């Protein structure tokens, strides 16, 4: 099966600082393109998208250089979602100009989970509204309690293309499916939002999660968004705390066997190709 992996991270803690890795020591080590290739051998991953990996903000442009080095090794790295300090409002324009000069940058992300969410502040909204001018998308990685603020942001930015990472990180481990239904049902009403089917197993019990636990979340996302607004992502190497690349992909493939061939093509590569402008 042809795949575009819409959510991949690379890092080298010896080169850049990633404070959050202290809480997950099993993955506090270098993960580079050759490691990804080993993990995905046997699969037809034709392209992949690097997503900023939350190094220290002042190192974000150094991270961009680091990823370009990885892309020089493997041309399948076809897109980059870079860090951008959107809380700066219109002052972020110079930063966005730097990003736009990079041929692989397709979007930005300002991670707000686990912190006070700045997304309803006027400067953040102003910056988010600027992104279409630069041809950039906005990945949002949030937790369920931040959904209402995110709805308010999206309502104020109708021209901006939003990508919801990890289906909004539902609390699968505690079975909070009703909250997920409410949030995803409303999120799917915004025509400028697509969502990544990624990062789900790390929201379940890392050791004991099952396919049956994940099933209703994938089913409901398909029902409300449709496959043409969903993107497959591995979330490698973060996924490794709960599953291998193989196990996550095999699980998802089993969960969508009822979908048509066209729907599976959309989920596994066509939506990512369209949203991140990866054709060619």
Coordinates of C-alpha atoms in Angstrom, one line a residue:
X1 CA 0.0 0.0 0.0
X2 CA 1.2 3.5 -0.9
X3 CA 1.8 5.7 2.1
X4 CA 2.5 9.3 2.9
X5 CA 3.5 9.6 6.6
X6 CA 2.1 12.9 7.6
X7 CA 3.6 13.1 11.1
X8 CA 7.3 12.1 11.7
X9 CA 9.8 13.5 14.1
X10 CA 13.6 13.5 14.0
X11 CA 15.8 14.6 16.9
X12 CA 19.3 14.4 18.3
X13 CA 19.5 15.5 21.9
X14 CA 23.2 15.8 21.7
X15 CA 22.7 18.6 19.2
X16 CA 19.5 20.4 20.3
X17 CA 17.7 20.6 23.6
X18 CA 14.3 18.9 24.0
X19 CA 13.3 19.3 27.7
X20 CA 10.1 17.2 27.3
X21 CA 12.2 14.1 26.5
X22 CA 13.2 13.9 30.2
X23 CA 9.8 12.5 30.9
X24 CA 10.1 9.7 28.3
X25 CA 13.7 8.4 28.8
X26 CA 13.1 5.4 26.5
X27 CA 13.1 7.7 23.5
X28 CA 15.7 10.3 24.7
X29 CA 18.2 9.4 22.1
X30 CA 18.9 10.3 18.5
X31 CA 16.3 9.3 16.0
X32 CA 17.4 10.1 12.4
X33 CA 16.2 9.3 8.9
X34 CA 18.2 6.0 8.7
X35 CA 16.4 4.9 11.9
X36 CA 13.1 5.7 10.3
X37 CA 14.0 3.7 7.2
X38 CA 14.9 0.7 9.3
X39 CA 11.6 1.0 11.2
X40 CA 9.6 1.2 7.9
X41 CA 11.5 -1.2 5.7
X42 CA 9.0 -3.3 3.7
X43 CA 6.5 -0.5 3.5
X44 CA 5.9 1.8 0.5
X45 CA 6.4 5.1 2.2
X46 CA 6.7 7.4 -0.8
X47 CA 6.9 10.7 1.1
X48 CA 6.9 11.9 4.7
X49 CA 6.3 15.1 6.6
X50 CA 8.5 16.2 9.4
X51 CA 6.7 18.0 12.3
X52 CA 8.6 20.3 14.6
X53 CA 9.8 18.3 17.6
X54 CA 9.6 20.9 20.3
X55 CA 13.2 21.8 20.9
X56 CA 13.9 25.0 22.8
X57 CA 12.2 27.8 20.8
X58 CA 15.5 29.7 20.3
X59 CA 16.8 26.6 18.5
X60 CA 13.9 26.2 16.1
X61 CA 15.7 27.5 13.1
X62 CA 18.6 25.3 14.0
X63 CA 16.1 22.4 14.0
X64 CA 15.1 23.4 10.5
X65 CA 18.8 23.2 9.3
X66 CA 19.0 19.8 11.0
X67 CA 16.0 18.5 9.2
X68 CA 17.2 19.8 5.8
X69 CA 20.4 17.8 6.4
X70 CA 18.2 14.7 6.9
X71 CA 16.2 15.6 3.7
X72 CA 19.5 15.8 1.8
X73 CA 20.0 12.1 2.7
X74 CA 16.5 11.0 1.8
X75 CA 14.4 13.0 -0.7
X76 CA 11.2 11.4 0.6
X77 CA 11.2 14.1 3.3
X78 CA 8.9 16.2 1.2
X79 CA 7.4 18.6 3.7
X80 CA 8.2 20.3 7.0
X81 CA 5.9 21.7 9.6
X82 CA 8.1 24.2 11.4
X83 CA 7.8 26.0 14.7
X84 CA 6.5 29.5 14.6
X85 CA 6.0 31.9 17.5
X86 CA 2.5 32.9 16.5
X87 CA 1.9 34.7 19.8
X88 CA 4.0 37.5 18.4
X89 CA 1.1 38.5 16.1
X90 CA 2.0 40.6 13.1
X91 CA 5.6 40.8 14.3
X92 CA 5.9 37.1 13.2
X93 CA 6.0 38.2 9.5
X94 CA 9.8 38.3 9.4
X95 CA 9.9 34.8 10.8
X96 CA 7.4 33.5 8.3
X97 CA 9.4 35.0 5.5
X98 CA 12.4 33.0 6.7
X99 CA 10.3 29.8 6.7
X100 CA 8.8 30.5 3.3
X101 CA 12.2 30.8 1.8
X102 CA 12.8 27.1 2.7
X103 CA 11.5 25.0 -0.2
X104 CA 10.2 22.2 2.1
X105 CA 8.3 24.2 4.7
X106 CA 4.6 23.6 4.2
X107 CA 3.1 24.7 7.5
X108 CA 3.8 25.7 11.0
X109 CA 2.9 24.5 14.5
X110 CA 3.0 26.3 17.8
X111 CA 2.6 23.5 20.4
X112 CA 0.1 24.5 23.1
X113 CA -0.8 21.3 24.8
X114 CA 0.2 21.0 28.5
X115 CA 0.4 24.8 28.8
X116 CA -1.7 27.9 28.9
X117 CA -3.2 28.1 25.5
X118 CA -2.5 31.5 23.8
X119 CA -4.7 30.7 20.7
X120 CA -7.6 33.0 21.6
X121 CA -5.3 36.0 22.3
X122 CA -5.6 38.7 19.6
X123 CA -1.9 38.4 18.5
X124 CA -2.1 34.7 17.9
X125 CA -5.3 35.1 15.9
X126 CA -3.7 37.8 13.8
X127 CA -0.7 35.6 13.1
X128 CA -2.9 32.6 12.2
X129 CA -4.8 34.8 9.7
X130 CA -1.5 35.7 8.0
X131 CA -0.6 32.1 7.2
X132 CA -2.6 31.8 3.9
X133 CA -0.6 34.8 2.5
X134 CA 2.5 32.6 2.9
X135 CA 0.9 29.4 1.7
X136 CA 1.3 27.8 5.1
X137 CA -1.0 25.5 7.0
X138 CA -1.4 25.4 10.8
X139 CA -1.0 22.1 12.8
X140 CA -2.8 22.2 16.1
X141 CA -1.8 19.8 18.8
X142 CA -4.2 20.1 21.7
X143 CA -5.8 18.2 24.5
X144 CA -9.6 17.8 25.0
X145 CA -9.8 20.6 27.6
X146 CA -8.4 23.0 25.0
X147 CA -11.0 22.3 22.3
X148 CA -13.3 25.2 23.0
X149 CA -10.5 27.7 22.7
X150 CA -9.4 26.1 19.5
X151 CA -13.0 26.3 18.1
X152 CA -12.9 30.0 18.8
X153 CA -9.5 30.4 16.9
X154 CA -10.8 28.5 13.9
X155 CA -14.0 30.5 13.7
X156 CA -11.9 33.6 13.5
X157 CA -9.6 32.3 10.7
X158 CA -11.8 30.9 8.0
X159 CA -9.1 31.2 5.3
X160 CA -6.5 29.3 7.3
X161 CA -6.0 25.5 6.7
X162 CA -5.9 23.8 10.1
X163 CA -4.7 20.3 10.7
X164 CA -5.8 18.7 13.9
X165 CA -3.0 16.5 15.2
X166 CA -3.7 13.1 16.7
X167 CA -7.5 13.5 16.4
X168 CA -7.3 16.0 19.3
X169 CA -5.5 13.5 21.6
X170 CA -8.7 11.8 23.0
X171 CA -8.3 10.3 26.5
X172 CA -8.7 6.7 25.3
X173 CA -7.0 5.2 28.4
X174 CA -9.9 6.5 30.5
X175 CA -12.6 5.7 27.9
X176 CA -13.7 9.3 27.4
X177 CA -15.4 8.5 24.1
X178 CA -18.4 10.8 24.7
X179 CA -16.2 13.8 25.0
X180 CA -14.4 12.8 21.8
X181 CA -17.7 12.5 19.9
X182 CA -18.8 16.0 21.0
X183 CA -15.4 17.6 20.1
X184 CA -14.9 15.8 16.8
X185 CA -18.5 16.3 15.7
X186 CA -18.1 20.0 16.1
X187 CA -14.5 20.2 14.7
X188 CA -15.6 18.4 11.5
X189 CA -18.2 21.2 10.9
X190 CA -15.4 23.6 10.0
X191 CA -14.6 23.1 6.3
X192 CA -11.0 24.4 6.8
X193 CA -10.0 21.6 9.2
X194 CA -8.6 18.1 8.4
X195 CA -7.4 15.7 11.1
X196 CA -4.5 13.3 11.5
X197 CA -5.2 9.7 12.4
X198 CA -2.1 9.4 14.5
X199 CA -0.9 9.4 18.1
X200 CA -3.8 7.4 19.3
X201 CA -2.0 4.4 20.9
X202 CA 0.0 6.8 23.1
X203 CA -3.4 8.2 24.5
X204 CA -4.4 4.6 25.5
X205 CA -2.7 2.4 28.0
X206 CA 0.9 2.1 26.6
X207 CA 1.3 -1.5 27.6
X208 CA -2.2 -3.0 27.3
X209 CA -4.0 -1.1 24.6
X210 CA -6.0 -3.1 22.1
X211 CA -7.4 -2.6 18.6
X212 CA -10.9 -2.7 19.9
X213 CA -10.2 0.3 22.1
X214 CA -9.1 2.3 19.1
X215 CA -11.8 1.2 16.8
X216 CA -14.6 3.6 17.8
X217 CA -12.4 6.6 17.6
X218 CA -11.3 5.8 14.1
X219 CA -14.9 4.9 13.0
X220 CA -16.3 8.2 14.4
X221 CA -13.6 10.3 12.7
X222 CA -14.4 8.6 9.4
X223 CA -18.1 9.2 9.9
X224 CA -17.8 12.9 10.7
X225 CA -14.8 14.0 8.6
X226 CA -14.8 11.4 5.8
X227 CA -11.6 9.8 4.5
X228 CA -10.8 12.8 2.2
X229 CA -10.3 14.9 5.3
X230 CA -8.2 12.5 7.3
X231 CA -4.4 11.8 7.1
X232 CA -2.4 8.8 8.3
X233 CA 0.5 9.6 10.5
X234 CA 2.8 7.3 12.4
X235 CA 4.0 9.9 15.1
X236 CA 7.3 8.0 14.9
X237 CA 9.3 7.8 17.2
X238 CA 6.9 9.0 19.9
X239 CA 4.7 6.0 19.0
X240 CA 7.5 3.7 20.2
X241 CA 6.5 4.2 23.8
X242 CA 3.3 2.2 23.0
X243 CA 3.9 0.4 19.7
X244 CA 6.2 -0.2 16.8
X245 CA 5.5 1.5 13.4
X246 CA 4.5 -2.0 12.2
X247 CA 1.9 -2.6 14.9
X248 CA 0.3 0.9 14.6
X249 CA 0.0 0.7 10.8
X250 CA -1.2 -2.9 10.9
X251 CA -3.9 -1.9 13.5
X252 CA -5.1 1.0 11.4
X253 CA -5.2 -1.1 8.3
X254 CA -7.4 -3.6 10.1
X255 CA -9.7 -0.8 11.3
X256 CA -10.4 0.5 7.8
X257 CA -10.9 -2.8 5.9
X258 CA -14.6 -1.8 5.5
X259 CA -13.6 1.4 3.6
X260 CA -13.5 1.5 -0.1
X261 CA -10.2 1.5 -2.0
X262 CA -10.7 5.2 -2.8
X263 CA -11.3 6.0 0.9
X264 CA -8.1 4.1 2.0
X265 CA -6.1 5.9 -0.7
X266 CA -7.4 9.2 0.7
X267 CA -6.5 8.3 4.3
X268 CA -3.1 6.8 3.6
X269 CA -1.8 9.3 1.1
X270 CA -4.0 11.5 -1.0
X271 CA -5.2 13.8 1.7
X272 CA -1.7 14.5 2.9
X273 CA -0.6 15.1 -0.6
X274 CA -3.3 17.7 -1.2
X275 CA -3.2 19.5 2.2
X276 CA 0.6 19.7 2.4
X277 CA 1.0 20.4 -1.3
X278 CA 3.3 17.4 -1.9
X279 CA 2.4 16.5 -5.5
X280 CA 5.3 16.4 -8.0

